[in-house]
Amino acid sequence: MDRIPILQMGKFLLVTIQVDLYDRLALNLESDLVQMVSKTGARGVLIDISALSIVDSFMGRIIGNIGSMSKIMDAETVVVGMQPAVAITLVELGLELKGVNTALNVERGMALLNKKIGSSGDGDNQEDQQDDTGTE
Amino acid sequence: MILVLNKDVMAIGNERDVVPFRNRVKEHAVKIGMSLVNQTKLITAASELVRNMLRYANGGVTNIETVSKGRENGIRLTFLDKGPGIKDIPQAMKDGFSTGKSLGLGLPGARRLVSEFDIVSSPGKGTTVTIIKWKNG
């Protein structure tokens, strides 16, 4: 059965979706990711959708589910790399992707994850926290 | 007066057919020079409708046509199924209404993404949804 690979990098899980998703594949990704979060104790999930040319309501729901499921397992989710045309379409479709963090690209996504995890109290992130208050 | 320049018929029997169908729609849209944003809207709407067809009617037949009206070209997609049909179309067109477990954005969302949207359904006989996205629409 087809599967989308999930990579572990330190405290994070990385997923790069490189193929067009059909429903089964998206559902498999959802359950694989949640199981991986539990198995690895990951604190963050980064999903790169830059290769996805469309996101419809079903895929949007899956992305939202991944976000909420990870959340209740104490992991943050960041979706990165959304194409502009996809963003325009999603808004018109009426899908808000509530509760999912997004970032422009992988680099900023990783920075966001680091910040989120730092601010949830790992100790050595005083600098990051000060940055937080500076920008808000 | 809408002229049909080109017609392609594709049967949808299971979810494996969805990706090739989307690709075929994209090919047609690219051929008439539709912008990327409009292509994305059209394909997203098509994806919603083809999923409805699979979920509620176990599949059906789609037509992909290149059409022209005056100086404007566009893509017309028709989704024909022989499923249970829709009892209350105005209700089905409301945001957030779903008899399945979805978000209920399929039909109303698809309508917002395209230039023209038409739905005909008779309970017990099936449903036909027709959408058009004009190249500059």
PDB file of C-alpha atoms in Angstrom:
ATOM      1  CA  MET A   1       0.000   0.000   0.000  1.00  0.00           C
ATOM      2  CA  ASP A   2       1.235   3.506  -0.782  1.00  0.00           C
ATOM      3  CA  ARG A   3       2.609   5.548   2.052  1.00  0.00           C
ATOM      4  CA  ILE A   4       4.079   8.998   2.423  1.00  0.00           C
ATOM      5  CA  PRO A   5       7.438   8.798   4.212  1.00  0.00           C
ATOM      6  CA  ILE A   6       7.780  10.461   7.597  1.00  0.00           C
ATOM      7  CA  LEU A   7      11.292  11.507   8.638  1.00  0.00           C
ATOM      8  CA  GLN A   8      12.459  12.107  12.161  1.00  0.00           C
ATOM      9  CA  MET A   9      14.798  14.968  12.894  1.00  0.00           C
ATOM     10  CA  GLY A  10      15.524  15.425  16.562  1.00  0.00           C
ATOM     11  CA  LYS A  11      12.285  16.352  18.291  1.00  0.00           C
ATOM     12  CA  PHE A  12      10.465  16.876  15.027  1.00  0.00           C
ATOM     13  CA  LEU A  13       8.798  14.810  12.357  1.00  0.00           C
ATOM     14  CA  LEU A  14       9.074  15.964   8.767  1.00  0.00           C
ATOM     15  CA  VAL A  15       6.653  15.119   5.990  1.00  0.00           C
ATOM     16  CA  THR A  16       7.074  16.277   2.440  1.00  0.00           C
ATOM     17  CA  ILE A  17       4.087  15.516   0.293  1.00  0.00           C
ATOM     18  CA  GLN A  18       5.467  15.062  -3.204  1.00  0.00           C
ATOM     19  CA  VAL A  19       2.599  13.286  -4.900  1.00  0.00           C
ATOM     20  CA  ASP A  20      -0.990  14.234  -5.513  1.00  0.00           C
ATOM     21  CA  LEU A  21      -3.022  12.911  -2.652  1.00  0.00           C
ATOM     22  CA  TYR A  22      -5.973  10.677  -3.089  1.00  0.00           C
ATOM     23  CA  ASP A  23      -8.209  10.070  -0.110  1.00  0.00           C
ATOM     24  CA  ARG A  24      -6.757   6.754   1.074  1.00  0.00           C
ATOM     25  CA  LEU A  25      -3.229   8.135   1.013  1.00  0.00           C
ATOM     26  CA  ALA A  26      -4.263  11.163   3.044  1.00  0.00           C
ATOM     27  CA  LEU A  27      -6.027   8.995   5.613  1.00  0.00           C
ATOM     28  CA  ASN A  28      -2.970   6.736   5.901  1.00  0.00           C
ATOM     29  CA  LEU A  29      -0.779   9.766   6.453  1.00  0.00           C
ATOM     30  CA  GLU A  30      -3.090  10.963   9.206  1.00  0.00           C
ATOM     31  CA  SER A  31      -2.913   7.705  11.163  1.00  0.00           C
ATOM     32  CA  ASP A  32       0.793   7.107  10.460  1.00  0.00           C
ATOM     33  CA  LEU A  33       1.670  10.556  11.735  1.00  0.00           C
ATOM     34  CA  VAL A  34      -0.274  10.245  14.954  1.00  0.00           C
ATOM     35  CA  GLN A  35       1.289   6.860  15.624  1.00  0.00           C
ATOM     36  CA  MET A  36       4.754   8.235  14.900  1.00  0.00           C
ATOM     37  CA  VAL A  37       4.182  11.108  17.324  1.00  0.00           C
ATOM     38  CA  SER A  38       3.372   8.583  20.009  1.00  0.00           C
ATOM     39  CA  LYS A  39       6.239   6.244  19.139  1.00  0.00           C
ATOM     40  CA  THR A  40       8.959   8.879  18.878  1.00  0.00           C
ATOM     41  CA  GLY A  41       7.685  11.356  21.435  1.00  0.00           C
ATOM     42  CA  ALA A  42       8.030  14.080  18.813  1.00  0.00           C
ATOM     43  CA  ARG A  43       7.187  17.620  19.899  1.00  0.00           C
ATOM     44  CA  GLY A  44       6.537  19.008  16.460  1.00  0.00           C
ATOM     45  CA  VAL A  45       5.307  17.997  13.018  1.00  0.00           C
ATOM     46  CA  LEU A  46       6.260  19.904   9.897  1.00  0.00           C
ATOM     47  CA  ILE A  47       4.255  19.215   6.753  1.00  0.00           C
ATOM     48  CA  ASP A  48       5.558  20.594   3.478  1.00  0.00           C
ATOM     49  CA  ILE A  49       2.781  20.919   0.906  1.00  0.00           C
ATOM     50  CA  SER A  50       4.737  22.952  -1.648  1.00  0.00           C
ATOM     51  CA  ALA A  51       4.310  20.244  -4.280  1.00  0.00           C
ATOM     52  CA  LEU A  52       0.534  20.039  -3.837  1.00  0.00           C
ATOM     53  CA  SER A  53      -1.268  21.774  -6.668  1.00  0.00           C
ATOM     54  CA  ILE A  54      -4.670  21.535  -5.007  1.00  0.00           C
ATOM     55  CA  VAL A  55      -6.075  21.207  -1.507  1.00  0.00           C
ATOM     56  CA  ASP A  56      -9.781  20.446  -1.434  1.00  0.00           C
ATOM     57  CA  SER A  57     -12.091  20.253   1.577  1.00  0.00           C
ATOM     58  CA  PHE A  58     -11.228  16.629   2.271  1.00  0.00           C
ATOM     59  CA  MET A  59      -7.497  17.251   2.360  1.00  0.00           C
ATOM     60  CA  GLY A  60      -8.096  20.410   4.333  1.00  0.00           C
ATOM     61  CA  ARG A  61      -9.985  18.383   6.889  1.00  0.00           C
ATOM     62  CA  ILE A  62      -7.157  15.842   7.089  1.00  0.00           C
ATOM     63  CA  ILE A  63      -4.630  18.623   7.653  1.00  0.00           C
ATOM     64  CA  GLY A  64      -6.861  20.076  10.373  1.00  0.00           C
ATOM     65  CA  ASN A  65      -7.253  16.636  11.961  1.00  0.00           C
ATOM     66  CA  ILE A  66      -3.503  16.092  12.005  1.00  0.00           C
ATOM     67  CA  GLY A  67      -3.135  19.441  13.750  1.00  0.00           C
ATOM     68  CA  SER A  68      -5.727  18.662  16.435  1.00  0.00           C
ATOM     69  CA  MET A  69      -4.584  15.096  16.994  1.00  0.00           C
ATOM     70  CA  SER A  70      -0.956  16.142  17.364  1.00  0.00           C
ATOM     71  CA  LYS A  71      -2.038  18.919  19.693  1.00  0.00           C
ATOM     72  CA  ILE A  72      -3.692  16.581  22.145  1.00  0.00           C
ATOM     73  CA  MET A  73      -0.557  14.445  22.029  1.00  0.00           C
ATOM     74  CA  ASP A  74       1.498  17.520  22.906  1.00  0.00           C
ATOM     75  CA  ALA A  75       3.019  18.131  19.490  1.00  0.00           C
ATOM     76  CA  GLU A  76       2.701  21.276  17.397  1.00  0.00           C
ATOM     77  CA  THR A  77       1.931  21.105  13.673  1.00  0.00           C
ATOM     78  CA  VAL A  78       3.160  23.571  11.099  1.00  0.00           C
ATOM     79  CA  VAL A  79       2.096  23.442   7.464  1.00  0.00           C
ATOM     80  CA  VAL A  80       4.560  25.104   5.101  1.00  0.00           C
ATOM     81  CA  GLY A  81       4.961  25.912   1.442  1.00  0.00           C
ATOM     82  CA  MET A  82       1.377  26.501   0.383  1.00  0.00           C
ATOM     83  CA  GLN A  83       1.221  27.763  -3.181  1.00  0.00           C
ATOM     84  CA  PRO A  84      -0.471  31.155  -3.637  1.00  0.00           C
ATOM     85  CA  ALA A  85      -3.135  29.721  -5.963  1.00  0.00           C
ATOM     86  CA  VAL A  86      -3.959  27.095  -3.349  1.00  0.00           C
ATOM     87  CA  ALA A  87      -4.318  29.753  -0.643  1.00  0.00           C
ATOM     88  CA  ILE A  88      -6.643  31.818  -2.846  1.00  0.00           C
ATOM     89  CA  THR A  89      -8.736  28.759  -3.624  1.00  0.00           C
ATOM     90  CA  LEU A  90      -8.938  27.607   0.002  1.00  0.00           C
ATOM     91  CA  VAL A  91     -10.289  30.936   1.162  1.00  0.00           C
ATOM     92  CA  GLU A  92     -12.871  31.033  -1.589  1.00  0.00           C
ATOM     93  CA  LEU A  93     -13.829  27.448  -0.846  1.00  0.00           C
ATOM     94  CA  GLY A  94     -14.503  28.525   2.733  1.00  0.00           C
ATOM     95  CA  LEU A  95     -11.877  26.410   4.456  1.00  0.00           C
ATOM     96  CA  GLU A  96     -10.069  28.134   7.291  1.00  0.00           C
ATOM     97  CA  LEU A  97      -7.593  25.480   8.455  1.00  0.00           C
ATOM     98  CA  LYS A  98      -8.422  26.470  12.014  1.00  0.00           C
ATOM     99  CA  GLY A  99      -5.901  25.540  14.659  1.00  0.00           C
ATOM    100  CA  VAL A 100      -3.143  24.757  12.196  1.00  0.00           C
ATOM    101  CA  ASN A 101       0.046  26.820  12.240  1.00  0.00           C
ATOM    102  CA  THR A 102       1.380  27.818   8.867  1.00  0.00           C
ATOM    103  CA  ALA A 103       4.677  29.238   7.693  1.00  0.00           C
ATOM    104  CA  LEU A 104       5.901  30.377   4.303  1.00  0.00           C
ATOM    105  CA  ASN A 105       8.665  27.824   3.871  1.00  0.00           C
ATOM    106  CA  VAL A 106      10.491  24.987   5.605  1.00  0.00           C
ATOM    107  CA  GLU A 107      13.058  27.281   7.174  1.00  0.00           C
ATOM    108  CA  ARG A 108      10.491  29.546   8.784  1.00  0.00           C
ATOM    109  CA  GLY A 109       8.413  26.514   9.721  1.00  0.00           C
ATOM    110  CA  MET A 110      11.325  25.018  11.637  1.00  0.00           C
ATOM    111  CA  ALA A 111      11.937  28.343  13.352  1.00  0.00           C
ATOM    112  CA  LEU A 112       8.283  28.523  14.363  1.00  0.00           C
ATOM    113  CA  LEU A 113       8.350  24.987  15.761  1.00  0.00           C
ATOM    114  CA  ASN A 114      11.499  25.727  17.742  1.00  0.00           C
ATOM    115  CA  LYS A 115       9.917  28.850  19.137  1.00  0.00           C
ATOM    116  CA  LYS A 116       6.681  27.091  20.089  1.00  0.00           C
ATOM    117  CA  ILE A 117       8.472  24.300  21.833  1.00  0.00           C
ATOM    118  CA  GLY A 118      10.899  26.665  23.492  1.00  0.00           C
ATOM    119  CA  SER A 119       8.064  28.738  24.903  1.00  0.00           C
ATOM    120  CA  SER A 120       6.398  25.671  26.373  1.00  0.00           C
ATOM    121  CA  GLY A 121       9.249  25.530  28.865  1.00  0.00           C
ATOM    122  CA  ASP A 122      12.315  23.522  27.911  1.00  0.00           C
ATOM    123  CA  GLY A 123      14.604  25.828  29.812  1.00  0.00           C
ATOM    124  CA  ASP A 124      17.405  27.074  27.564  1.00  0.00           C
ATOM    125  CA  ASN A 125      15.294  29.314  25.357  1.00  0.00           C
ATOM    126  CA  GLN A 126      15.317  32.623  27.163  1.00  0.00           C
ATOM    127  CA  GLU A 127      16.529  34.406  24.064  1.00  0.00           C
ATOM    128  CA  ASP A 128      13.688  33.103  21.971  1.00  0.00           C
ATOM    129  CA  GLN A 129      11.177  34.167  24.544  1.00  0.00           C
ATOM    130  CA  GLN A 130      12.565  37.649  24.569  1.00  0.00           C
ATOM    131  CA  ASP A 131      12.307  37.707  20.814  1.00  0.00           C
ATOM    132  CA  ASP A 132       8.667  36.749  21.206  1.00  0.00           C
ATOM    133  CA  THR A 133       7.808  39.670  23.373  1.00  0.00           C
ATOM    134  CA  GLY A 134       9.762  41.935  21.070  1.00  0.00           C
ATOM    135  CA  THR A 135       7.723  41.080  18.012  1.00  0.00           C
ATOM    136  CA  GLU A 136       4.297  40.887  19.551  1.00  0.00           C
TER     137      GLU A 136
ATOM    138  CA  MET B   1     -24.793  30.231 -27.360  1.00  0.00           C
ATOM    139  CA  ILE B   2     -22.146  27.812 -26.141  1.00  0.00           C
ATOM    140  CA  LEU B   3     -20.089  25.887 -28.675  1.00  0.00           C
ATOM    141  CA  VAL B   4     -18.367  22.664 -27.732  1.00  0.00           C
ATOM    142  CA  LEU B   5     -14.882  22.521 -29.233  1.00  0.00           C
ATOM    143  CA  ASN B   6     -13.656  19.336 -27.683  1.00  0.00           C
ATOM    144  CA  LYS B   7     -15.117  16.576 -25.528  1.00  0.00           C
ATOM    145  CA  ASP B   8     -13.523  13.984 -23.323  1.00  0.00           C
ATOM    146  CA  VAL B   9     -15.450  11.352 -21.363  1.00  0.00           C
ATOM    147  CA  MET B  10     -14.077   9.668 -18.276  1.00  0.00           C
ATOM    148  CA  ALA B  11     -15.682   7.089 -16.028  1.00  0.00           C
ATOM    149  CA  ILE B  12     -15.060   7.366 -12.296  1.00  0.00           C
ATOM    150  CA  GLY B  13     -15.329   4.045 -10.504  1.00  0.00           C
ATOM    151  CA  ASN B  14     -13.094   4.403  -7.459  1.00  0.00           C
ATOM    152  CA  GLU B  15     -10.884   6.939  -5.761  1.00  0.00           C
ATOM    153  CA  ARG B  16      -7.856   5.863  -7.797  1.00  0.00           C
ATOM    154  CA  ASP B  17      -9.543   7.539 -10.777  1.00  0.00           C
ATOM    155  CA  VAL B  18      -9.593  10.923  -9.078  1.00  0.00           C
ATOM    156  CA  VAL B  19      -5.955  11.917  -9.620  1.00  0.00           C
ATOM    157  CA  PRO B  20      -5.935  11.021 -13.361  1.00  0.00           C
ATOM    158  CA  PHE B  21      -9.247  12.876 -13.715  1.00  0.00           C
ATOM    159  CA  ARG B  22      -7.815  15.999 -12.100  1.00  0.00           C
ATOM    160  CA  ASN B  23      -4.782  15.776 -14.367  1.00  0.00           C
ATOM    161  CA  ARG B  24      -7.007  15.495 -17.432  1.00  0.00           C
ATOM    162  CA  VAL B  25      -8.982  18.579 -16.373  1.00  0.00           C
ATOM    163  CA  LYS B  26      -5.712  20.421 -15.879  1.00  0.00           C
ATOM    164  CA  GLU B  27      -4.485  19.476 -19.363  1.00  0.00           C
ATOM    165  CA  HIS B  28      -7.648  20.925 -20.897  1.00  0.00           C
ATOM    166  CA  ALA B  29      -7.385  24.099 -18.839  1.00  0.00           C
ATOM    167  CA  VAL B  30      -3.720  24.573 -19.724  1.00  0.00           C
ATOM    168  CA  LYS B  31      -4.537  24.101 -23.401  1.00  0.00           C
ATOM    169  CA  ILE B  32      -6.855  27.131 -23.457  1.00  0.00           C
ATOM    170  CA  GLY B  33      -4.337  29.219 -21.518  1.00  0.00           C
ATOM    171  CA  MET B  34      -6.256  29.469 -18.257  1.00  0.00           C
ATOM    172  CA  SER B  35      -4.344  31.217 -15.458  1.00  0.00           C
ATOM    173  CA  LEU B  36      -2.899  29.123 -12.653  1.00  0.00           C
ATOM    174  CA  VAL B  37      -5.317  30.543 -10.084  1.00  0.00           C
ATOM    175  CA  ASN B  38      -8.351  29.756 -12.235  1.00  0.00           C
ATOM    176  CA  GLN B  39      -6.972  26.307 -13.018  1.00  0.00           C
ATOM    177  CA  THR B  40      -6.553  25.639  -9.318  1.00  0.00           C
ATOM    178  CA  LYS B  41     -10.102  26.808  -8.579  1.00  0.00           C
ATOM    179  CA  LEU B  42     -11.523  24.649 -11.359  1.00  0.00           C
ATOM    180  CA  ILE B  43      -9.599  21.546 -10.339  1.00  0.00           C
ATOM    181  CA  THR B  44     -10.481  22.006  -6.680  1.00  0.00           C
ATOM    182  CA  ALA B  45     -14.178  22.320  -7.559  1.00  0.00           C
ATOM    183  CA  ALA B  46     -13.867  19.248  -9.784  1.00  0.00           C
ATOM    184  CA  SER B  47     -12.220  17.345  -6.964  1.00  0.00           C
ATOM    185  CA  GLU B  48     -15.098  18.177  -4.599  1.00  0.00           C
ATOM    186  CA  LEU B  49     -17.725  17.105  -7.104  1.00  0.00           C
ATOM    187  CA  VAL B  50     -16.000  13.905  -8.109  1.00  0.00           C
ATOM    188  CA  ARG B  51     -15.658  12.975  -4.434  1.00  0.00           C
ATOM    189  CA  ASN B  52     -19.392  13.554  -3.912  1.00  0.00           C
ATOM    190  CA  MET B  53     -20.066  11.308  -6.860  1.00  0.00           C
ATOM    191  CA  LEU B  54     -17.917   8.545  -5.370  1.00  0.00           C
ATOM    192  CA  ARG B  55     -19.212   8.923  -1.834  1.00  0.00           C
ATOM    193  CA  TYR B  56     -22.904   9.167  -2.503  1.00  0.00           C
ATOM    194  CA  ALA B  57     -23.342   7.334  -5.799  1.00  0.00           C
ATOM    195  CA  ASN B  58     -20.360   4.961  -6.038  1.00  0.00           C
ATOM    196  CA  GLY B  59     -19.058   6.819  -9.038  1.00  0.00           C
ATOM    197  CA  GLY B  60     -20.391   7.865 -12.385  1.00  0.00           C
ATOM    198  CA  VAL B  61     -19.344   9.489 -15.619  1.00  0.00           C
ATOM    199  CA  THR B  62     -17.658  12.822 -16.212  1.00  0.00           C
ATOM    200  CA  ASN B  63     -17.481  14.915 -19.354  1.00  0.00           C
ATOM    201  CA  ILE B  64     -14.639  17.355 -19.822  1.00  0.00           C
ATOM    202  CA  GLU B  65     -15.398  19.835 -22.587  1.00  0.00           C
ATOM    203  CA  THR B  66     -13.655  22.829 -24.014  1.00  0.00           C
ATOM    204  CA  VAL B  67     -16.400  25.341 -24.767  1.00  0.00           C
ATOM    205  CA  SER B  68     -16.585  28.796 -26.246  1.00  0.00           C
ATOM    206  CA  LYS B  69     -19.090  31.624 -25.963  1.00  0.00           C
ATOM    207  CA  GLY B  70     -18.411  34.613 -28.124  1.00  0.00           C
ATOM    208  CA  ARG B  71     -14.750  35.363 -27.642  1.00  0.00           C
ATOM    209  CA  GLU B  72     -14.487  33.611 -24.320  1.00  0.00           C
ATOM    210  CA  ASN B  73     -13.200  30.067 -23.951  1.00  0.00           C
ATOM    211  CA  GLY B  74     -13.757  27.892 -20.936  1.00  0.00           C
ATOM    212  CA  ILE B  75     -13.925  24.408 -19.539  1.00  0.00           C
ATOM    213  CA  ARG B  76     -17.249  22.736 -18.877  1.00  0.00           C
ATOM    214  CA  LEU B  77     -17.366  19.712 -16.616  1.00  0.00           C
ATOM    215  CA  THR B  78     -20.395  17.478 -16.236  1.00  0.00           C
ATOM    216  CA  PHE B  79     -20.751  14.924 -13.449  1.00  0.00           C
ATOM    217  CA  LEU B  80     -23.456  12.333 -14.054  1.00  0.00           C
ATOM    218  CA  ASP B  81     -24.337   9.711 -11.511  1.00  0.00           C
ATOM    219  CA  LYS B  82     -27.122   7.233 -10.937  1.00  0.00           C
ATOM    220  CA  GLY B  83     -27.048   7.522  -7.173  1.00  0.00           C
ATOM    221  CA  PRO B  84     -29.857   8.192  -4.715  1.00  0.00           C
ATOM    222  CA  GLY B  85     -30.201  11.818  -5.788  1.00  0.00           C
ATOM    223  CA  ILE B  86     -30.589  14.880  -3.590  1.00  0.00           C
ATOM    224  CA  LYS B  87     -33.959  15.469  -1.913  1.00  0.00           C
ATOM    225  CA  ASP B  88     -33.480  19.086  -0.995  1.00  0.00           C
ATOM    226  CA  ILE B  89     -31.079  20.925  -3.284  1.00  0.00           C
ATOM    227  CA  PRO B  90     -31.293  24.342  -1.558  1.00  0.00           C
ATOM    228  CA  GLN B  91     -30.371  22.631   1.721  1.00  0.00           C
ATOM    229  CA  ALA B  92     -27.502  20.721   0.069  1.00  0.00           C
ATOM    230  CA  MET B  93     -26.169  24.012  -1.279  1.00  0.00           C
ATOM    231  CA  LYS B  94     -25.895  25.509   2.218  1.00  0.00           C
ATOM    232  CA  ASP B  95     -22.482  25.768   3.839  1.00  0.00           C
ATOM    233  CA  GLY B  96     -21.967  23.204   6.521  1.00  0.00           C
ATOM    234  CA  PHE B  97     -24.763  20.846   5.529  1.00  0.00           C
ATOM    235  CA  SER B  98     -23.695  17.270   4.991  1.00  0.00           C
ATOM    236  CA  THR B  99     -25.400  13.907   5.152  1.00  0.00           C
ATOM    237  CA  GLY B 100     -21.975  12.285   5.174  1.00  0.00           C
ATOM    238  CA  LYS B 101     -19.261  13.073   7.642  1.00  0.00           C
ATOM    239  CA  SER B 102     -17.663  15.843   5.647  1.00  0.00           C
ATOM    240  CA  LEU B 103     -17.436  19.563   6.323  1.00  0.00           C
ATOM    241  CA  GLY B 104     -20.344  20.258   4.001  1.00  0.00           C
ATOM    242  CA  LEU B 105     -18.266  22.511   1.809  1.00  0.00           C
ATOM    243  CA  GLY B 106     -18.335  20.349  -1.313  1.00  0.00           C
ATOM    244  CA  LEU B 107     -21.310  21.727  -3.244  1.00  0.00           C
ATOM    245  CA  PRO B 108     -21.399  25.334  -1.964  1.00  0.00           C
ATOM    246  CA  GLY B 109     -17.606  25.554  -2.110  1.00  0.00           C
ATOM    247  CA  ALA B 110     -17.505  24.259  -5.668  1.00  0.00           C
ATOM    248  CA  ARG B 111     -20.160  26.794  -6.674  1.00  0.00           C
ATOM    249  CA  ARG B 112     -18.063  29.644  -5.305  1.00  0.00           C
ATOM    250  CA  LEU B 113     -15.020  28.493  -7.260  1.00  0.00           C
ATOM    251  CA  VAL B 114     -16.547  28.367 -10.739  1.00  0.00           C
ATOM    252  CA  SER B 115     -18.240  30.765 -13.132  1.00  0.00           C
ATOM    253  CA  GLU B 116     -21.416  28.790 -13.722  1.00  0.00           C
ATOM    254  CA  PHE B 117     -22.968  26.049 -11.655  1.00  0.00           C
ATOM    255  CA  ASP B 118     -26.009  23.939 -12.362  1.00  0.00           C
ATOM    256  CA  ILE B 119     -27.417  20.983 -10.487  1.00  0.00           C
ATOM    257  CA  VAL B 120     -30.286  18.716 -11.478  1.00  0.00           C
ATOM    258  CA  SER B 121     -31.322  15.829  -9.299  1.00  0.00           C
ATOM    259  CA  SER B 122     -34.218  13.457  -9.057  1.00  0.00           C
ATOM    260  CA  PRO B 123     -34.422  11.245  -5.969  1.00  0.00           C
ATOM    261  CA  GLY B 124     -33.851   7.617  -6.863  1.00  0.00           C
ATOM    262  CA  LYS B 125     -32.550   8.405 -10.334  1.00  0.00           C
ATOM    263  CA  GLY B 126     -29.366  10.350  -9.896  1.00  0.00           C
ATOM    264  CA  THR B 127     -27.737  13.714 -10.028  1.00  0.00           C
ATOM    265  CA  THR B 128     -26.115  15.779 -12.762  1.00  0.00           C
ATOM    266  CA  VAL B 129     -23.870  18.677 -11.864  1.00  0.00           C
ATOM    267  CA  THR B 130     -22.534  20.960 -14.591  1.00  0.00           C
ATOM    268  CA  ILE B 131     -19.914  23.608 -13.991  1.00  0.00           C
ATOM    269  CA  ILE B 132     -18.157  26.052 -16.292  1.00  0.00           C
ATOM    270  CA  LYS B 133     -15.012  27.992 -15.584  1.00  0.00           C
ATOM    271  CA  TRP B 134     -14.362  30.698 -18.165  1.00  0.00           C
ATOM    272  CA  LYS B 135     -10.765  31.353 -18.976  1.00  0.00           C
ATOM    273  CA  ASN B 136     -11.008  34.864 -17.568  1.00  0.00           C
ATOM    274  CA  GLY B 137     -13.983  34.233 -15.316  1.00  0.00           C
TER     275      GLY B 137
END
